[in-house]
Amino acid sequence: MELTSREGWTVVHGLVLGTVFLLTFGGGLAGLWSLRPGFITAKGIKERMTRLYIGTSTMAVVAWLTVISGTWIVYPWYRAGLAGAGDDPYAGCTGLALPSDTCSPRDFLKSNVSGTTETWHNFGMEWKEHIGWAAPILATAAAFLVIYYGPRLIARPWLRAAVIVMFVGAFAAAVVGGVFGAFLNKVAPIV
Amino acid sequence: MRDETRQENREAIPELRELHLTEKPDGPGAAAMLAAGIGILVLGLLTTLSEVSTGLHDFLAKFEFGQGVGPLAGKTILAVAGWAVSWVILAILWRGKDVDIRRMFWIGLVLGVLGAVLTFPPVFTAFAG
């Protein structure tokens, strides 16, 4: 039972960091949602805010690590042009059921050698690789707002709602990346 | 519209009264909101313009530094730079000041949604040359 270096990085990028991101999002959203008057005591607020500061900051850091590892480590393996020979840009993919040393995942999907797969790249990967970068930007802004205003958010429901919108926006961007990442790795795994 | 009653709101909440919180100006918060929208708009604009202009596409690919990332490198580096620089500039401009944070949130939201739409493949490929 072993993982290659590339498989290991896809696990770190998608599974490990993705799991921590999900956990911190769930905790952060619950914390922000219940940041309302009358819900907790002054002592409880202090304890809750410390957790919220750590949770939202961790989510932002994890979001950055996810997009950086995805773009600069995993993505080059995905998009490498390996299959071209002569006039046929996908010659190396002929007869394959999965990507190989002569056919990168991108080559494989665009070649349509195993069904109609090019939309996975043209829509799924193209959307994921771009919108994913909105997640760390929004998560960082939300974490900053939580730390800057702290318990004052309790007295300002509108502002708290605005922070939740940004926080959920970061999650939504990450969901696009995560869902398509999972499907793409199923249809055309990085080998 | 500014939250005129925030001080009064805090005073009316017993658990917050106990914490003796000081007032904080909205400038830094508004800067964070608006800058996030600007960063995502830059990302969306570069994604779409890269489809329109081969010159820009090639320029963005130069940011990959031989790592095989292609134009995505330039799009994301410049979007993050746009976000960070705009945040720093706005934070300096609005340091210690009260600005209309609701307005800045809505402007940031519109910019962010527009940027997100421009990263949607059916949209940016419609501009492909």
Short mmCIF file of C-alpha atoms in Angstrom, two decimals:
data_model
loop_
_atom_site.label_atom_id
_atom_site.label_comp_id
_atom_site.label_asym_id
_atom_site.label_seq_id
_atom_site.Cartn_x
_atom_site.Cartn_y
_atom_site.Cartn_z
CA MET A 1 0.00 0.00 0.00
CA GLU A 2 1.76 3.12 -1.19
CA LEU A 3 1.25 6.48 -2.86
CA THR A 4 3.49 7.99 -5.49
CA SER A 5 4.80 11.50 -4.86
CA ARG A 6 2.20 12.91 -7.25
CA GLU A 7 -0.64 10.99 -5.66
CA GLY A 8 0.61 12.16 -2.27
CA TRP A 9 0.45 15.79 -3.34
CA THR A 10 -3.05 15.39 -4.75
CA VAL A 11 -4.08 13.91 -1.40
CA VAL A 12 -2.49 16.83 0.48
CA HIS A 13 -4.03 19.38 -1.88
CA GLY A 14 -7.53 17.95 -2.04
CA LEU A 15 -8.09 15.70 0.94
CA VAL A 16 -5.92 16.95 3.81
CA LEU A 17 -6.20 20.68 3.20
CA GLY A 18 -9.78 20.30 1.96
CA THR A 19 -10.81 18.53 5.16
CA VAL A 20 -9.24 21.17 7.40
CA PHE A 21 -10.89 23.88 5.29
CA LEU A 22 -14.29 22.21 5.70
CA LEU A 23 -13.83 21.81 9.45
CA THR A 24 -12.78 25.41 9.98
CA PHE A 25 -15.61 26.63 7.77
CA GLY A 26 -18.21 24.64 9.73
CA GLY A 27 -16.89 25.86 13.07
CA GLY A 28 -16.49 29.43 11.85
CA LEU A 29 -19.99 29.60 10.39
CA ALA A 30 -21.54 28.21 13.57
CA GLY A 31 -19.55 30.72 15.63
CA LEU A 32 -20.49 33.67 13.46
CA TRP A 33 -24.14 32.61 13.26
CA SER A 34 -24.54 32.49 17.01
CA LEU A 35 -22.75 35.78 17.60
CA ARG A 36 -25.99 37.40 18.70
CA PRO A 37 -27.17 39.37 21.70
CA GLY A 38 -28.29 37.25 24.64
CA PHE A 39 -26.78 34.00 23.39
CA ILE A 40 -23.69 33.90 25.59
CA THR A 41 -22.21 35.54 28.67
CA ALA A 42 -19.28 37.97 28.65
CA LYS A 43 -17.00 35.11 29.69
CA GLY A 44 -18.47 32.95 26.94
CA ILE A 45 -17.89 35.69 24.39
CA LYS A 46 -14.17 35.81 25.21
CA GLU A 47 -13.84 32.06 24.85
CA ARG A 48 -15.94 32.03 21.67
CA MET A 49 -13.98 34.88 20.07
CA THR A 50 -10.61 33.21 20.64
CA ARG A 51 -11.91 30.13 18.87
CA LEU A 52 -13.36 32.24 16.08
CA TYR A 53 -10.09 34.14 15.57
CA ILE A 54 -8.14 30.89 15.34
CA GLY A 55 -10.75 29.15 13.17
CA THR A 56 -11.21 31.91 10.60
CA SER A 57 -7.46 32.57 10.39
CA THR A 58 -6.75 28.87 9.93
CA MET A 59 -9.37 28.68 7.19
CA ALA A 60 -7.70 31.58 5.37
CA VAL A 61 -4.21 30.05 5.69
CA VAL A 62 -5.49 26.66 4.52
CA ALA A 63 -7.23 28.28 1.55
CA TRP A 64 -3.95 29.89 0.50
CA LEU A 65 -2.04 26.62 0.91
CA THR A 66 -4.69 24.82 -1.15
CA VAL A 67 -4.63 27.16 -4.13
CA ILE A 68 -0.85 27.55 -4.09
CA SER A 69 -0.22 23.79 -3.93
CA GLY A 70 -2.92 23.20 -6.52
CA THR A 71 -1.66 25.78 -9.00
CA TRP A 72 2.10 25.41 -8.60
CA ILE A 73 2.51 21.71 -7.75
CA VAL A 74 -0.44 19.63 -8.97
CA TYR A 75 -1.67 21.67 -11.95
CA PRO A 76 1.60 21.45 -13.99
CA TRP A 77 1.32 17.65 -13.86
CA TYR A 78 -2.28 17.91 -15.03
CA ARG A 79 -1.62 20.25 -17.97
CA ALA A 80 1.70 18.90 -19.25
CA GLY A 81 1.62 18.43 -23.02
CA LEU A 82 2.83 14.85 -23.42
CA ALA A 83 0.72 13.32 -26.14
CA GLY A 84 1.64 15.29 -29.27
CA ALA A 85 3.38 13.52 -32.16
CA GLY A 86 3.47 14.88 -35.69
CA ASP A 87 0.17 16.47 -36.63
CA ASP A 88 -1.79 14.62 -33.97
CA PRO A 89 -1.75 16.53 -30.66
CA TYR A 90 -3.17 13.52 -28.84
CA ALA A 91 -1.30 10.65 -30.49
CA GLY A 92 0.06 9.46 -27.13
CA CYS A 93 -3.46 8.96 -25.81
CA THR A 94 -4.61 6.53 -28.50
CA GLY A 95 -6.34 3.48 -27.03
CA LEU A 96 -5.92 4.57 -23.42
CA ALA A 97 -8.60 4.26 -20.73
CA LEU A 98 -6.71 6.50 -18.30
CA PRO A 99 -3.88 9.07 -18.48
CA SER A 100 -0.36 7.67 -18.69
CA ASP A 101 3.27 8.72 -19.13
CA THR A 102 2.50 9.64 -22.75
CA CYS A 103 -0.86 11.31 -22.09
CA SER A 104 -1.38 13.86 -19.30
CA PRO A 105 -4.84 14.21 -17.70
CA ARG A 106 -5.45 17.33 -19.80
CA ASP A 107 -4.37 15.56 -22.99
CA PHE A 108 -6.53 12.61 -22.05
CA LEU A 109 -9.66 14.66 -21.40
CA LYS A 110 -9.29 16.80 -24.51
CA SER A 111 -8.56 13.81 -26.75
CA ASN A 112 -11.96 12.16 -26.13
CA VAL A 113 -10.31 8.74 -26.50
CA SER A 114 -12.43 7.31 -23.69
CA GLY A 115 -15.84 8.84 -24.25
CA THR A 116 -16.79 12.48 -24.47
CA THR A 117 -14.47 13.91 -21.85
CA GLU A 118 -13.33 17.28 -23.15
CA THR A 119 -16.04 19.18 -21.25
CA TRP A 120 -14.45 18.01 -18.01
CA HIS A 121 -11.47 20.15 -18.98
CA ASN A 122 -13.16 22.95 -20.90
CA PHE A 123 -15.74 23.57 -18.20
CA GLY A 124 -14.73 21.81 -14.99
CA MET A 125 -11.01 22.43 -14.87
CA GLU A 126 -11.18 25.87 -16.45
CA TRP A 127 -13.72 27.04 -13.88
CA LYS A 128 -12.03 25.37 -10.91
CA GLU A 129 -8.54 26.70 -11.62
CA HIS A 130 -9.78 30.30 -11.75
CA ILE A 131 -12.62 30.64 -9.23
CA GLY A 132 -10.69 28.69 -6.59
CA TRP A 133 -8.48 31.74 -6.08
CA ALA A 134 -11.46 33.77 -4.85
CA ALA A 135 -11.61 31.52 -1.77
CA PRO A 136 -8.40 32.69 -0.02
CA ILE A 137 -9.10 36.32 -0.87
CA LEU A 138 -12.57 36.20 0.68
CA ALA A 139 -11.50 34.00 3.60
CA THR A 140 -8.66 36.39 4.46
CA ALA A 141 -10.94 39.42 4.31
CA ALA A 142 -13.53 37.65 6.49
CA ALA A 143 -10.87 36.61 9.02
CA PHE A 144 -9.57 40.17 9.16
CA LEU A 145 -13.08 41.54 9.79
CA VAL A 146 -13.70 39.00 12.57
CA ILE A 147 -10.40 39.88 14.26
CA TYR A 148 -10.77 43.64 13.72
CA TYR A 149 -14.30 43.98 15.06
CA GLY A 150 -14.30 41.07 17.48
CA PRO A 151 -17.29 41.01 19.87
CA ARG A 152 -18.53 44.30 18.39
CA LEU A 153 -20.10 42.16 15.65
CA ILE A 154 -22.72 41.11 18.22
CA ALA A 155 -24.05 44.65 18.34
CA ARG A 156 -23.98 45.07 14.56
CA PRO A 157 -26.14 42.38 12.96
CA TRP A 158 -25.83 43.87 9.50
CA LEU A 159 -22.04 43.81 9.65
CA ARG A 160 -22.07 40.27 11.01
CA ALA A 161 -24.28 39.24 8.08
CA ALA A 162 -21.87 40.91 5.64
CA VAL A 163 -18.97 38.91 7.13
CA ILE A 164 -21.03 35.71 6.84
CA VAL A 165 -21.71 36.50 3.15
CA MET A 166 -17.95 36.79 2.51
CA PHE A 167 -17.23 33.70 4.57
CA VAL A 168 -19.83 31.64 2.67
CA GLY A 169 -18.58 33.13 -0.60
CA ALA A 170 -15.12 31.76 0.18
CA PHE A 171 -16.65 28.37 0.87
CA ALA A 172 -18.71 28.42 -2.35
CA ALA A 173 -15.60 29.16 -4.42
CA ALA A 174 -13.80 26.31 -2.67
CA VAL A 175 -16.73 23.96 -3.29
CA VAL A 176 -16.46 24.52 -7.05
CA GLY A 177 -12.76 23.71 -6.82
CA GLY A 178 -13.27 20.74 -4.53
CA VAL A 179 -16.16 19.11 -6.37
CA PHE A 180 -14.60 19.41 -9.81
CA GLY A 181 -11.23 18.37 -8.38
CA ALA A 182 -12.76 15.17 -7.05
CA PHE A 183 -14.54 14.38 -10.32
CA LEU A 184 -11.52 15.22 -12.45
CA ASN A 185 -9.28 13.04 -10.33
CA LYS A 186 -11.77 10.22 -10.85
CA VAL A 187 -12.10 10.63 -14.63
CA ALA A 188 -8.46 11.52 -15.32
CA PRO A 189 -6.21 10.91 -12.31
CA ILE A 190 -2.74 12.38 -12.11
CA VAL A 191 -0.24 9.55 -12.53
CA MET B 1 -26.08 54.16 5.41
CA ARG B 2 -23.72 54.11 8.37
CA ASP B 3 -24.54 52.14 11.50
CA GLU B 4 -25.33 55.24 13.57
CA THR B 5 -26.55 53.28 16.55
CA ARG B 6 -23.69 50.86 17.06
CA GLN B 7 -22.47 52.52 20.28
CA GLU B 8 -26.02 52.55 21.61
CA ASN B 9 -26.47 48.96 20.48
CA ARG B 10 -23.46 47.89 22.50
CA GLU B 11 -24.67 49.74 25.57
CA ALA B 12 -28.02 47.99 25.30
CA ILE B 13 -26.41 44.53 25.37
CA PRO B 14 -25.42 43.62 28.95
CA GLU B 15 -22.77 41.04 28.05
CA LEU B 16 -21.01 43.56 25.81
CA ARG B 17 -21.20 46.31 28.44
CA GLU B 18 -19.14 44.09 30.69
CA LEU B 19 -16.37 43.87 28.08
CA HIS B 20 -15.83 47.67 27.98
CA LEU B 21 -15.22 47.71 24.24
CA THR B 22 -13.87 50.85 22.61
CA GLU B 23 -15.21 52.26 19.37
CA LYS B 24 -13.49 51.17 16.14
CA PRO B 25 -13.66 53.18 12.91
CA ASP B 26 -15.09 51.43 9.86
CA GLY B 27 -12.34 52.52 7.44
CA PRO B 28 -10.14 49.40 7.81
CA GLY B 29 -13.17 47.08 7.60
CA ALA B 30 -14.47 48.83 4.49
CA ALA B 31 -11.00 48.62 2.93
CA ALA B 32 -10.94 44.83 3.42
CA MET B 33 -14.39 44.46 1.85
CA LEU B 34 -13.72 46.64 -1.18
CA ALA B 35 -10.24 45.20 -1.80
CA ALA B 36 -11.62 41.65 -1.87
CA GLY B 37 -14.05 42.69 -4.61
CA ILE B 38 -11.25 44.40 -6.54
CA GLY B 39 -9.03 41.30 -6.33
CA ILE B 40 -11.73 38.99 -7.67
CA LEU B 41 -12.61 41.47 -10.43
CA VAL B 42 -8.95 41.59 -11.53
CA LEU B 43 -8.95 37.78 -11.60
CA GLY B 44 -12.09 37.72 -13.74
CA LEU B 45 -10.92 40.47 -16.08
CA LEU B 46 -7.56 38.80 -16.70
CA THR B 47 -9.26 35.44 -17.26
CA THR B 48 -11.52 36.91 -19.93
CA LEU B 49 -9.00 39.30 -21.50
CA SER B 50 -6.51 36.46 -21.80
CA GLU B 51 -8.99 34.81 -24.17
CA VAL B 52 -9.38 38.01 -26.17
CA SER B 53 -5.71 38.95 -26.56
CA THR B 54 -2.95 36.54 -27.53
CA GLY B 55 -0.40 39.14 -26.43
CA LEU B 56 -1.86 39.28 -22.94
CA HIS B 57 -2.14 35.48 -22.85
CA ASP B 58 1.57 35.17 -23.62
CA PHE B 59 2.46 37.93 -21.15
CA LEU B 60 0.54 36.16 -18.36
CA ALA B 61 2.31 32.89 -19.17
CA LYS B 62 5.68 34.56 -18.47
CA PHE B 63 4.84 34.56 -14.77
CA GLU B 64 5.09 30.78 -14.61
CA PHE B 65 8.90 30.87 -14.31
CA GLY B 66 9.28 27.59 -16.17
CA GLN B 67 6.97 25.65 -13.86
CA GLY B 68 4.41 24.69 -16.51
CA VAL B 69 1.52 26.63 -15.01
CA GLY B 70 0.87 28.66 -18.17
CA PRO B 71 -1.13 31.91 -18.14
CA LEU B 72 -2.90 30.89 -14.93
CA ALA B 73 0.30 31.96 -13.16
CA GLY B 74 0.03 35.55 -14.36
CA LYS B 75 -3.72 35.76 -13.81
CA THR B 76 -3.49 34.66 -10.20
CA ILE B 77 -0.29 36.51 -9.29
CA LEU B 78 -1.62 39.78 -10.69
CA ALA B 79 -5.06 39.26 -9.10
CA VAL B 80 -3.47 38.67 -5.69
CA ALA B 81 -1.19 41.69 -6.26
CA GLY B 82 -4.21 43.81 -7.21
CA TRP B 83 -6.04 42.66 -4.10
CA ALA B 84 -3.10 43.22 -1.75
CA VAL B 85 -2.06 46.59 -3.20
CA SER B 86 -5.62 47.94 -3.24
CA TRP B 87 -6.12 46.78 0.34
CA VAL B 88 -2.93 48.50 1.50
CA ILE B 89 -3.80 51.73 -0.33
CA LEU B 90 -7.40 51.79 0.95
CA ALA B 91 -6.30 50.89 4.47
CA ILE B 92 -3.85 53.79 4.48
CA LEU B 93 -6.41 56.20 3.00
CA TRP B 94 -9.13 55.17 5.48
CA ARG B 95 -6.97 54.56 8.53
CA GLY B 96 -8.72 55.87 11.62
CA LYS B 97 -11.63 57.14 9.51
CA ASP B 98 -15.27 56.23 9.42
CA VAL B 99 -16.47 55.44 5.93
CA ASP B 100 -19.81 54.16 4.73
CA ILE B 101 -19.10 50.46 5.20
CA ARG B 102 -22.47 49.33 3.87
CA ARG B 103 -21.84 51.13 0.61
CA MET B 104 -18.34 49.67 0.35
CA PHE B 105 -19.68 46.19 1.02
CA TRP B 106 -22.23 46.48 -1.78
CA ILE B 107 -19.66 47.90 -4.20
CA GLY B 108 -17.24 45.12 -3.24
CA LEU B 109 -20.00 42.54 -3.68
CA VAL B 110 -20.90 43.81 -7.16
CA LEU B 111 -17.21 43.81 -8.20
CA GLY B 112 -16.73 40.33 -6.74
CA VAL B 113 -19.80 38.87 -8.45
CA LEU B 114 -18.77 40.46 -11.76
CA GLY B 115 -15.27 39.00 -11.36
CA ALA B 116 -16.70 35.57 -10.53
CA VAL B 117 -18.96 35.69 -13.60
CA LEU B 118 -15.93 36.51 -15.76
CA THR B 119 -14.20 33.34 -14.52
CA PHE B 120 -17.17 31.21 -15.65
CA PRO B 121 -16.03 29.26 -18.76
CA PRO B 122 -19.15 29.83 -20.91
CA VAL B 123 -18.67 33.56 -20.32
CA PHE B 124 -14.97 33.96 -20.92
CA THR B 125 -14.85 31.54 -23.85
CA ALA B 126 -17.56 33.63 -25.52
CA PHE B 127 -14.87 36.31 -25.87
CA ALA B 128 -12.28 33.91 -27.30
CA GLY B 129 -10.68 35.13 -30.51
#
